[in-house]
PDB file of C-alpha atoms in Angstrom:
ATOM      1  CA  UNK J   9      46.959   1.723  21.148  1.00 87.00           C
ATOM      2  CA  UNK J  10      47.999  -1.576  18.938  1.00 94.00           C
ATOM      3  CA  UNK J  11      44.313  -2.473  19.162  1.00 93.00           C
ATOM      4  CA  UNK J  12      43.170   1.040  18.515  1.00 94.00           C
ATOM      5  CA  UNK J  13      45.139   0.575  14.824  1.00 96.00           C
ATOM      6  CA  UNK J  14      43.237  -2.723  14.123  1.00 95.00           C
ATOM      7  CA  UNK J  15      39.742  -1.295  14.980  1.00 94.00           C
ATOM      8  CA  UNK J  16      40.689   1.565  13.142  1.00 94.00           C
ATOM      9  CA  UNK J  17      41.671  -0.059  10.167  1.00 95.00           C
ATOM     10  CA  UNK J  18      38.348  -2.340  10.605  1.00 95.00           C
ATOM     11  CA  UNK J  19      36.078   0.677  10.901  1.00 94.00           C
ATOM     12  CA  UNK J  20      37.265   1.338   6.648  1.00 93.00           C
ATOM     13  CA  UNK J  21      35.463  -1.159   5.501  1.00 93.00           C
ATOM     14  CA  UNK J  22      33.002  -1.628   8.215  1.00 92.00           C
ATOM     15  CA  UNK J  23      31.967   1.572   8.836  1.00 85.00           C
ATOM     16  CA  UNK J  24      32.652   3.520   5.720  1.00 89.00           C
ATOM     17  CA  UNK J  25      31.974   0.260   3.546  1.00 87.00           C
ATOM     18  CA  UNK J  26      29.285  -1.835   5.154  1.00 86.00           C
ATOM     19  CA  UNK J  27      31.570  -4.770   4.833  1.00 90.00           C
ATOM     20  CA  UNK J  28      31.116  -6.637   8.202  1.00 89.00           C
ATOM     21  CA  UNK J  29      34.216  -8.814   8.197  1.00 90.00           C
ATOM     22  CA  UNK J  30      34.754 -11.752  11.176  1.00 91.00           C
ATOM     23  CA  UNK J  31      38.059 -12.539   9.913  1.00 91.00           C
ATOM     24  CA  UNK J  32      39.891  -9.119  10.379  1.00 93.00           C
ATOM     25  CA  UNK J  33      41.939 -10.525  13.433  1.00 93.00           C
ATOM     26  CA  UNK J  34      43.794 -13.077  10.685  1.00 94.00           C
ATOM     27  CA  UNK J  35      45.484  -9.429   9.769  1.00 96.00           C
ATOM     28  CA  UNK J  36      46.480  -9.089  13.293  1.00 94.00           C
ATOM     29  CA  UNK J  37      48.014 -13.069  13.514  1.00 94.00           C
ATOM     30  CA  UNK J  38      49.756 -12.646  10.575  1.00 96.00           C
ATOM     31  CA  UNK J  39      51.647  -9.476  11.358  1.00 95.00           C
ATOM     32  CA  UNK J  40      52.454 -11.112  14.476  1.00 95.00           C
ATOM     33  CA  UNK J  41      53.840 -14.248  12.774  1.00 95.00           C
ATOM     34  CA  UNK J  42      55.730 -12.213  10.425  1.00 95.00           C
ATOM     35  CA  UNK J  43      57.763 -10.762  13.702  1.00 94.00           C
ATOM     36  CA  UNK J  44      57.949 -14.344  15.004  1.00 93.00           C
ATOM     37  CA  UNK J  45      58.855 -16.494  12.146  1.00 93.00           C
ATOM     38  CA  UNK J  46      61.742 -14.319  10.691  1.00 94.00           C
ATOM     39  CA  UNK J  47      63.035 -13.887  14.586  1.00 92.00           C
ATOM     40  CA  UNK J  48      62.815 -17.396  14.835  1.00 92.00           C
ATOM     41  CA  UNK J  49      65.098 -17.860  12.147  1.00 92.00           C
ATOM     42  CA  UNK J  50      67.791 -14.872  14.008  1.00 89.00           C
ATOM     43  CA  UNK J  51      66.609 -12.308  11.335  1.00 92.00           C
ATOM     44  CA  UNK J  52      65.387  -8.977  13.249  1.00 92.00           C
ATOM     45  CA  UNK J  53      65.523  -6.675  10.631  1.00 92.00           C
ATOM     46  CA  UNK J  54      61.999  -4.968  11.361  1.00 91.00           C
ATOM     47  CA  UNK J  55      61.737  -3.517   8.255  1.00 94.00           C
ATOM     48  CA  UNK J  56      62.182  -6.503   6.776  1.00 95.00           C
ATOM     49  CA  UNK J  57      59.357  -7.989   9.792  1.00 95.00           C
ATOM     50  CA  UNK J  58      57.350  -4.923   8.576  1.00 96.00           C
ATOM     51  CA  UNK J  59      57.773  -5.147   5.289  1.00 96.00           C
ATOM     52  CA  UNK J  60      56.435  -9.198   5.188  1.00 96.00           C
ATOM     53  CA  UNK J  61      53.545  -8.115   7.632  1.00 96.00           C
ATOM     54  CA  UNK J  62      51.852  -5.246   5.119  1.00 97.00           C
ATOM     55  CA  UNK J  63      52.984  -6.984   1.916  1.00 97.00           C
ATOM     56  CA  UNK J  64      51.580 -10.482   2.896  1.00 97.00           C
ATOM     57  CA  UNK J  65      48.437  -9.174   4.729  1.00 96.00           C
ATOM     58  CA  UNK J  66      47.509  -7.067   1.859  1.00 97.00           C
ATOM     59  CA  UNK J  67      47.796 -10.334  -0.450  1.00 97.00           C
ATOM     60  CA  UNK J  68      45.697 -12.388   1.715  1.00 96.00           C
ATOM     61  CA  UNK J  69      43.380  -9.531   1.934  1.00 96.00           C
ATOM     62  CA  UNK J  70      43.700  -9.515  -2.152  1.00 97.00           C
ATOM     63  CA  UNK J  71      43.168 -12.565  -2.848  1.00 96.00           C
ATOM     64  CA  UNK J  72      39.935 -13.186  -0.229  1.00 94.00           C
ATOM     65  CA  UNK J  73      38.396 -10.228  -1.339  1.00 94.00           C
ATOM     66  CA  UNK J  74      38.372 -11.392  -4.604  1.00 94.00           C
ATOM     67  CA  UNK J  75      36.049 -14.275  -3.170  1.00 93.00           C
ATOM     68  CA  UNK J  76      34.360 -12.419  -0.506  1.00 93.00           C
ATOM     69  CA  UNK J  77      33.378  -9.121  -2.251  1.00 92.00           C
ATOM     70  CA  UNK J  78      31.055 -11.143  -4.430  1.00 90.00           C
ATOM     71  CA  UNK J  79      28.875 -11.733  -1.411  1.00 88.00           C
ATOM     72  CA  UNK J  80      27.318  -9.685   0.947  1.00 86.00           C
ATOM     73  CA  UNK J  81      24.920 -10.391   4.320  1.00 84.00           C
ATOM     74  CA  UNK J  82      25.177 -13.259   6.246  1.00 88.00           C
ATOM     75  CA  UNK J  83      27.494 -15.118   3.277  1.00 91.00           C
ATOM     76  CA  UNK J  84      30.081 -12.260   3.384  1.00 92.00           C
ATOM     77  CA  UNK J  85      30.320 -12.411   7.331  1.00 91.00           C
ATOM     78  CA  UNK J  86      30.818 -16.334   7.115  1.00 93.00           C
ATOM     79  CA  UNK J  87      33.640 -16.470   4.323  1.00 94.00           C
ATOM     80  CA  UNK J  88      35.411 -14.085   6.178  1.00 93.00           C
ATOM     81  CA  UNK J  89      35.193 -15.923   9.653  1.00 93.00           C
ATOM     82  CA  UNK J  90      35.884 -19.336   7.445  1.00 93.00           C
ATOM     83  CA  UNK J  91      39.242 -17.440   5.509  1.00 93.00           C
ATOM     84  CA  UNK J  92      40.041 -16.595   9.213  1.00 92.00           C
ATOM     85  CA  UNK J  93      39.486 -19.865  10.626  1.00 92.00           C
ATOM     86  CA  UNK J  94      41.873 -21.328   7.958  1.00 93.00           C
ATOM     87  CA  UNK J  95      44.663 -19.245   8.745  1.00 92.00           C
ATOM     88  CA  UNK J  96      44.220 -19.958  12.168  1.00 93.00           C
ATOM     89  CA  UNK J  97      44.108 -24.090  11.525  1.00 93.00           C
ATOM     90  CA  UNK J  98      46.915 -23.768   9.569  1.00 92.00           C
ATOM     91  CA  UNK J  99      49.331 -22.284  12.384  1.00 92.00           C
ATOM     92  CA  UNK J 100      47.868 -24.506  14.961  1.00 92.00           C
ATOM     93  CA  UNK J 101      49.518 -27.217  12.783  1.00 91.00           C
ATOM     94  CA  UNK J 102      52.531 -26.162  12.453  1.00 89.00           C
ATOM     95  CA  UNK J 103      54.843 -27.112  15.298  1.00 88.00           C
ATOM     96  CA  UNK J 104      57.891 -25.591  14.146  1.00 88.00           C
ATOM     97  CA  UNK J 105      56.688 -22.624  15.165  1.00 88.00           C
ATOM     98  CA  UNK J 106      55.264 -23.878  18.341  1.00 85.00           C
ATOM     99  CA  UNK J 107      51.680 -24.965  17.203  1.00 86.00           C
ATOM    100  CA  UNK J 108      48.461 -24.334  18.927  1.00 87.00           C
ATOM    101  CA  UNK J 109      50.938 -23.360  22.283  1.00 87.00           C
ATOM    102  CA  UNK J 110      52.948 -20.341  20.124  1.00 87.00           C
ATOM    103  CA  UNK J 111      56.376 -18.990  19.866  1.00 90.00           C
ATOM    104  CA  UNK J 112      58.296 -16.694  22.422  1.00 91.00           C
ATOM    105  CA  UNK J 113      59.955 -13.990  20.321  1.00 90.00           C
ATOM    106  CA  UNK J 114      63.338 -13.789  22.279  1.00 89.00           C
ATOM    107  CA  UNK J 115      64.350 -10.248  20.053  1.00 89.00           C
ATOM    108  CA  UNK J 116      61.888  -7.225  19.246  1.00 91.00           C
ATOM    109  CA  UNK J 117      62.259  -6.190  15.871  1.00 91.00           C
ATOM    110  CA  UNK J 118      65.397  -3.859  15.453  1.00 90.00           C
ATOM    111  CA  UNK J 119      65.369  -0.599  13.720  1.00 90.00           C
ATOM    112  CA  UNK J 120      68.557   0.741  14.616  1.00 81.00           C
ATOM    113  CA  UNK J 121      70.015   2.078  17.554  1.00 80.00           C
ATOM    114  CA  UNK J 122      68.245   5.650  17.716  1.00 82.00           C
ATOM    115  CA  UNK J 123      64.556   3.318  17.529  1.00 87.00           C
ATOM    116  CA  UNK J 124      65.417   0.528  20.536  1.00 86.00           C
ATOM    117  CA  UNK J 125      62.079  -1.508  21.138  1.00 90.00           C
ATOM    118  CA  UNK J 126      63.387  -3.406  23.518  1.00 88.00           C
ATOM    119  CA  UNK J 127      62.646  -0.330  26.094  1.00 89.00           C
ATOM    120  CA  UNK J 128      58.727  -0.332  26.385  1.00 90.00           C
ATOM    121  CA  UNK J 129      58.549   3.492  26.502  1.00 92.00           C
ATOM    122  CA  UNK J 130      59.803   3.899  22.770  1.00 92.00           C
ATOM    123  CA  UNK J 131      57.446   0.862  21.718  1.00 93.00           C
ATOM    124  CA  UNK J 132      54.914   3.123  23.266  1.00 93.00           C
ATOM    125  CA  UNK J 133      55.650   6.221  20.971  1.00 94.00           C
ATOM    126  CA  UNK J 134      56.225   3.882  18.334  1.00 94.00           C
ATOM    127  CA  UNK J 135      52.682   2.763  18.558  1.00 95.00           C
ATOM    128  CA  UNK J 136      51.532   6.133  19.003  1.00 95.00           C
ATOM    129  CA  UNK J 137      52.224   8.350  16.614  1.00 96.00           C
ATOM    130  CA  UNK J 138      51.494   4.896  13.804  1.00 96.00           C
ATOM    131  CA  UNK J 139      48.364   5.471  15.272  1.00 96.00           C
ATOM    132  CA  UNK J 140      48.352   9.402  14.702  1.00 96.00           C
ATOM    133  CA  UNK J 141      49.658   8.458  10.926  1.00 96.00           C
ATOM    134  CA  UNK J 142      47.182   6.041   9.952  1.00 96.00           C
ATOM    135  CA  UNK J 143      44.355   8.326  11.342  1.00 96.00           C
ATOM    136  CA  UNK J 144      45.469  10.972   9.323  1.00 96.00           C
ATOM    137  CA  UNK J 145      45.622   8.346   6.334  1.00 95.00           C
ATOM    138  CA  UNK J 146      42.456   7.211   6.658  1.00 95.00           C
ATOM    139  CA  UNK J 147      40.629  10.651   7.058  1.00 94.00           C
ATOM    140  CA  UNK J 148      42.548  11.491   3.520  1.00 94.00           C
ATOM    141  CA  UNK J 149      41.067   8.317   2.110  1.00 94.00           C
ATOM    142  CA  UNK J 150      37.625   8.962   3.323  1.00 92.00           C
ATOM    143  CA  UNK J 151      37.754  12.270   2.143  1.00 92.00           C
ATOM    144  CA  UNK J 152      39.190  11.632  -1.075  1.00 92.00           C
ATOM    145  CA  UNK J 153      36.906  10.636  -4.453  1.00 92.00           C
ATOM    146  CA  UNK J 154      37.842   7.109  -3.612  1.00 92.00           C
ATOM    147  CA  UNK J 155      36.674   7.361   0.236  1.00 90.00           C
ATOM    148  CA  UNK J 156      33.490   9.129  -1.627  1.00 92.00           C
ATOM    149  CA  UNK J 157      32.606   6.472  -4.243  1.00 92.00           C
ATOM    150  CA  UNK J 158      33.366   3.523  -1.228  1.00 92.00           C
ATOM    151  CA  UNK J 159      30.586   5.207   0.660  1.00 89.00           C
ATOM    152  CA  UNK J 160      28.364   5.704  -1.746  1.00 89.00           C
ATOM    153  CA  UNK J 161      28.181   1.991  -2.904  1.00 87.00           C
ATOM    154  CA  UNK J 162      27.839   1.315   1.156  1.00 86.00           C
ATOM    155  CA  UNK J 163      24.233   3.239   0.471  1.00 80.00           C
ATOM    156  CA  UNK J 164      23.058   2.439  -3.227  1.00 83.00           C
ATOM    157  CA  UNK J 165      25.942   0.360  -4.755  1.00 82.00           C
ATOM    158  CA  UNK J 166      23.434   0.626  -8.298  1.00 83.00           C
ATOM    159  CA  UNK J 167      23.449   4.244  -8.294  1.00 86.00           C
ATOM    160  CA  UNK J 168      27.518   3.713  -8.136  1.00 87.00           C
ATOM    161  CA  UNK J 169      27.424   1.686 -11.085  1.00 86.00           C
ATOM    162  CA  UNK J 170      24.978   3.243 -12.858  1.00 87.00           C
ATOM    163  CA  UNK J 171      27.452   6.005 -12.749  1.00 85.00           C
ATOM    164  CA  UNK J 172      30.475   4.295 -14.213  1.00 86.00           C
ATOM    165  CA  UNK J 173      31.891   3.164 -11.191  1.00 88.00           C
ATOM    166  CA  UNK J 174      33.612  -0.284 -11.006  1.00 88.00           C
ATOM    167  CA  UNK J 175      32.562  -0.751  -7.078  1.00 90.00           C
ATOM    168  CA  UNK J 176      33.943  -4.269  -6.903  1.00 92.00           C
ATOM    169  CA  UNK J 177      37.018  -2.932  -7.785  1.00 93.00           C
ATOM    170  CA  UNK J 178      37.379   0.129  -5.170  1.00 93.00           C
ATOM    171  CA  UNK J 179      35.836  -2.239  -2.656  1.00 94.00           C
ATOM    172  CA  UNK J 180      38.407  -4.497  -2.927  1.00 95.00           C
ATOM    173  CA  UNK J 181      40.870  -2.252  -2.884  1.00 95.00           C
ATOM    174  CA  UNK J 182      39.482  -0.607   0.375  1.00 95.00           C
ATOM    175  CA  UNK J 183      39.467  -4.089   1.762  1.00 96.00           C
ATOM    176  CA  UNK J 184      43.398  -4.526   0.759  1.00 97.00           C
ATOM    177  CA  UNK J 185      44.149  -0.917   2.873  1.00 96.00           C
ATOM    178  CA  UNK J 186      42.486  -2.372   5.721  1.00 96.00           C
ATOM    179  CA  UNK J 187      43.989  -5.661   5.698  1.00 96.00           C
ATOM    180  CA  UNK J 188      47.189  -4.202   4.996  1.00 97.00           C
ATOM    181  CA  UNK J 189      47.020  -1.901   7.967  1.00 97.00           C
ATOM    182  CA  UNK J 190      45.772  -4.613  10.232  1.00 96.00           C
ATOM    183  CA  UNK J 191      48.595  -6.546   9.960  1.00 96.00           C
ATOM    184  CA  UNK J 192      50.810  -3.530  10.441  1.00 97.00           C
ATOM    185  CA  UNK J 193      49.303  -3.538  13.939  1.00 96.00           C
ATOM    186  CA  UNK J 194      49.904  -7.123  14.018  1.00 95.00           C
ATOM    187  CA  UNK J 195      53.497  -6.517  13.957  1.00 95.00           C
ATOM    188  CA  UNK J 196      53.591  -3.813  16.479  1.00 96.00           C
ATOM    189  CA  UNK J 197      51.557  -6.716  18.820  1.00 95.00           C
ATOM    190  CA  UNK J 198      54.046  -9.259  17.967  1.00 93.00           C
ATOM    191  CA  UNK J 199      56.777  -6.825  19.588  1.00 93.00           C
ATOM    192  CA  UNK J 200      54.728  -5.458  22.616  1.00 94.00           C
ATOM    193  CA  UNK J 201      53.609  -8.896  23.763  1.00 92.00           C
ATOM    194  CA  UNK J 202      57.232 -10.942  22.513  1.00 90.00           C
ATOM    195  CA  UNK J 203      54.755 -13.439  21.992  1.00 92.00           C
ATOM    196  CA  UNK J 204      52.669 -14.928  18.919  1.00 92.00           C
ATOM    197  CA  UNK J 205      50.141 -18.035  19.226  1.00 92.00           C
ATOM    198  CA  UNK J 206      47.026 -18.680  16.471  1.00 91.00           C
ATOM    199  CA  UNK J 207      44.776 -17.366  19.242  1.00 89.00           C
ATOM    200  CA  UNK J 208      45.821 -14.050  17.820  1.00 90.00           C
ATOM    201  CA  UNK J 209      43.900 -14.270  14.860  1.00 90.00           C
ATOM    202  CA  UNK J 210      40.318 -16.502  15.898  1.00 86.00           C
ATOM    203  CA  UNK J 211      37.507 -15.570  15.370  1.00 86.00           C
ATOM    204  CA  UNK J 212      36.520 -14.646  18.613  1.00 86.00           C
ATOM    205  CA  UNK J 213      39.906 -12.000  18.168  1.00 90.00           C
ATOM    206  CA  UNK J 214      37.740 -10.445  15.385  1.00 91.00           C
ATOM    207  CA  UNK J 215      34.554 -10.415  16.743  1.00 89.00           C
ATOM    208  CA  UNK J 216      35.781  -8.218  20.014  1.00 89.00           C
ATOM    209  CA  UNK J 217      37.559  -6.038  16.883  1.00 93.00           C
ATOM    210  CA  UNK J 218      33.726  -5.112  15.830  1.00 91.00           C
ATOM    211  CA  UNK J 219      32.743  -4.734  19.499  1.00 89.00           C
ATOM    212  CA  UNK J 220      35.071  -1.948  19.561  1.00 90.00           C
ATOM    213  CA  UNK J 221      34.074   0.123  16.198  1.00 91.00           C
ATOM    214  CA  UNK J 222      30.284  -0.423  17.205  1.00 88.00           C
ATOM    215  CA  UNK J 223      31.282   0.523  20.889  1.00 87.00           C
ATOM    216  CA  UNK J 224      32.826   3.652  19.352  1.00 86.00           C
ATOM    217  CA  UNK J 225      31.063   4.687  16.231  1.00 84.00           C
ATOM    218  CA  UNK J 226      31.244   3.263  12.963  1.00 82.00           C
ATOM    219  CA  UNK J 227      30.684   6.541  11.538  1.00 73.00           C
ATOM    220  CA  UNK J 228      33.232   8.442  13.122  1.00 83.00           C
ATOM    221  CA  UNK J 229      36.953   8.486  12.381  1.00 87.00           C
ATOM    222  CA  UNK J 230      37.799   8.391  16.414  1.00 88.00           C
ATOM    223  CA  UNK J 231      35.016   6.649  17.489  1.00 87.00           C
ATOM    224  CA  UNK J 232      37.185   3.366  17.133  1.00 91.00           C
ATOM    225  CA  UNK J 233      40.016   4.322  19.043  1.00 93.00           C
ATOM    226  CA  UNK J 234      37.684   5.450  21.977  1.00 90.00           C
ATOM    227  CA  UNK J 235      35.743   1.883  21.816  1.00 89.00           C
ATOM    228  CA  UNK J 236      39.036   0.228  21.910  1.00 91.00           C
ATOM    229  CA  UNK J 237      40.426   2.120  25.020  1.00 91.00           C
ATOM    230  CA  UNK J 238      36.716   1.594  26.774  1.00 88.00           C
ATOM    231  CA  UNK J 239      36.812  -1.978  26.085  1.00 88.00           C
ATOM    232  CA  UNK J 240      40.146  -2.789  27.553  1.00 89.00           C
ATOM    233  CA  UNK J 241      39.482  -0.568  30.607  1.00 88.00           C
ATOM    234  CA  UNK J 242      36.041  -2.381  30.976  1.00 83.00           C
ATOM    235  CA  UNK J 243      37.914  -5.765  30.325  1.00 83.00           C
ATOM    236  CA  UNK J 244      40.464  -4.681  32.592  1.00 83.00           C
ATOM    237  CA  UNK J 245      38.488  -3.713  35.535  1.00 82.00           C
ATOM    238  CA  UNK J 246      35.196  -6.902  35.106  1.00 79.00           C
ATOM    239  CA  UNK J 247      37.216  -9.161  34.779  1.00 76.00           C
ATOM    240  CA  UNK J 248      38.823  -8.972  37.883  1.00 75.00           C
ATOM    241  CA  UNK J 249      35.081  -9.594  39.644  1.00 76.00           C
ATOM    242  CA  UNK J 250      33.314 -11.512  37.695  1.00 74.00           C
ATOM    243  CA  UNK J 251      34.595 -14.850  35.416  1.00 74.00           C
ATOM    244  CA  UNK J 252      31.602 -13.966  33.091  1.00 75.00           C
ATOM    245  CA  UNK J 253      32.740 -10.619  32.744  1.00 75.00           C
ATOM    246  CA  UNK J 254      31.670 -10.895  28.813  1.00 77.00           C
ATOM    247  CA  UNK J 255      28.025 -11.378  29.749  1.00 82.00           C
ATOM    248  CA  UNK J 256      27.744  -7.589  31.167  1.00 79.00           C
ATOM    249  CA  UNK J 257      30.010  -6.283  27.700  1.00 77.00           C
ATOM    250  CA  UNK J 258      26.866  -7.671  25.683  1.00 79.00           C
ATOM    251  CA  UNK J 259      24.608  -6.528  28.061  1.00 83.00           C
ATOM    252  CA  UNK J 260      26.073  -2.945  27.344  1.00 79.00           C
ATOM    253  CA  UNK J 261      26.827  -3.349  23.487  1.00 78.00           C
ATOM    254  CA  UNK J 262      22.793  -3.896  23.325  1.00 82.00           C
ATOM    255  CA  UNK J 263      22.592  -0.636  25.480  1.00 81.00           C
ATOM    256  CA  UNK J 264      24.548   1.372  23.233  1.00 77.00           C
ATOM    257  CA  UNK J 265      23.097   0.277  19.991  1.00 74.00           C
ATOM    258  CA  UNK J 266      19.485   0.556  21.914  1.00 77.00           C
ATOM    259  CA  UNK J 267      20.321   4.114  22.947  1.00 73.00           C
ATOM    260  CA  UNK J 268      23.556   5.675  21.413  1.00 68.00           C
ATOM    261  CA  UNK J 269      23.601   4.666  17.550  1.00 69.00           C
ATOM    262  CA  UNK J 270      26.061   6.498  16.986  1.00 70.00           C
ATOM    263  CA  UNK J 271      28.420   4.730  19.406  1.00 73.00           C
ATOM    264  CA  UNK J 272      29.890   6.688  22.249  1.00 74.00           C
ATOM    265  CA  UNK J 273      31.395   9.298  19.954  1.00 72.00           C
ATOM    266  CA  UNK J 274      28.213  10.263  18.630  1.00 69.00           C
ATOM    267  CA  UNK J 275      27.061  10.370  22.336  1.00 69.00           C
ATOM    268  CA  UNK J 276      29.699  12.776  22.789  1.00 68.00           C
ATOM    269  CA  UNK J 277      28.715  15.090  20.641  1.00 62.00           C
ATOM    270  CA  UNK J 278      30.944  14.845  18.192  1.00 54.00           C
ATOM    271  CA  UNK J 279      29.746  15.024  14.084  1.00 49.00           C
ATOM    272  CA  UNK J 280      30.390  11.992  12.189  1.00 49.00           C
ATOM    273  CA  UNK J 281      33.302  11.903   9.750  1.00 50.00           C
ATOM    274  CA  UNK J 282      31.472  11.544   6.255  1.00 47.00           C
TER     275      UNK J 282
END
């Protein structure tokens, strides 16, 4: 379900935008971190965890974009993964907070006493119905005259301009949503695993991200979510055969692009959200 949020949040700029990112799982790290770090120090406020994870990853996201949005191709895809790889680098270094090995989080974030995380079933629901909420926030957004202009610059960004629209800016701003939401899920991983290392956020992290909205359907609004449940099944169940278990995933990704553009949701049946 976590996963299902990050994919989700990818597919906004990936699938509605045409902004392949690589460095979308440095979202996901630092929503973790901002779990661990504050637990480290005995605070477990988690709004106050939340509240660093969406504020933070929507400046990182801010101030990136600014760079990154000025590319697009092949440069775009490397300054991302690069961005990423620095975040990553930098919490490897730091071995206060456990370096390259990570930090145990001894205390889930605490909301209360009617919102316990501690027991796994409310973490569940929890992650859930965040899930159901951002869905429901992002098919306002892509239905909205912001969601409209965003995918119109994805398929003539001149005609956009020509019309008076400032597509850098609602780019960017698409890109701060998605970071922002992210490392919202990033926070809800910190608490589900109790544990936060930079492998969280490498690039490799990212690129299984945009297995998962291709998997499902970059055009569809619920196409991530069921190329996030497919791959973990799939990673769940190879895995346990075969130690090159990734080998038959790209096998399959080239199957599906070959023979189901539309991801599995379009295979399904079901119209793409537009």
């Amino acid at each position: 379900v976590i996963l299902a949020i990050a994919a989700v949040s990818l597919n906004l700029i990936l699938g509605y935008g045409r902004m392949i990112s690589f460095g979308h799982a440095a979202y996901l790290g630092i929503g973790a971190y901002a779990v661990g770090i504050p637990a480290y120090y005995e605070i477990y406020n988690g709004f106050i965890h939340i509240g660093i994870a969406v504020v933070v990853s929507a400046a990182f996201a801010f101030l990136t974009g600014l760079v990154c949005l000025r590319t697009r191709g092949v440069n775009f895809i490397m300054i991302t993964m690069a961005f990423s790889m620095m975040v990553f680098f930098a919490f490897v270094s730091i071995e206060e907070y456990g370096g390259d090995d990570g930090l145990v989080i001894e205390v889930r974030s605490e909301f209360g006493r009617w919102v316990n995380l501690e027991n796994d079933t409310v973490l569940y629901y929890v992650c859930f119905v965040s899930l159901l909420g951002i869905l429901y926030l992002i098919r306002r957004i892509v239905h909205s005259r912001f969601g409209m202009v965003i995918q119109g610059a994805r398929g003539n960004e001149g005609r956009m301009q020509s019309l008076g629209f400032d597509t850098f800016r609602y780019r960017l701003v698409c890109y701060v949503i998605a970071g922002a939401l992210c490392g919202y899920a990033g926070a809800l991983l910190g608490n589900f695993t109790s544990f936060i290392s930079p492998e969280m956020m490498d690039w490799t992290r990212s690129g299984e991200l945009i297995f998962m909205v291709v998997l499902g359907g970059t055009s569809s609004l619920f196409g991530p979510v069921l190329g996030a449940g497919l791959f973990i099944l799939l990673e769940e169940i190879l895995s346990g055969f075969w130690l090159y278990w990734q080998l038959i995933f790209g096998i399959f990704l080239i199957l599906v692009v070959l023979f189901a553009k539309g991801g599995i949701d379009s295979w399904l049946g079901r119209r793409p959200e537009r």
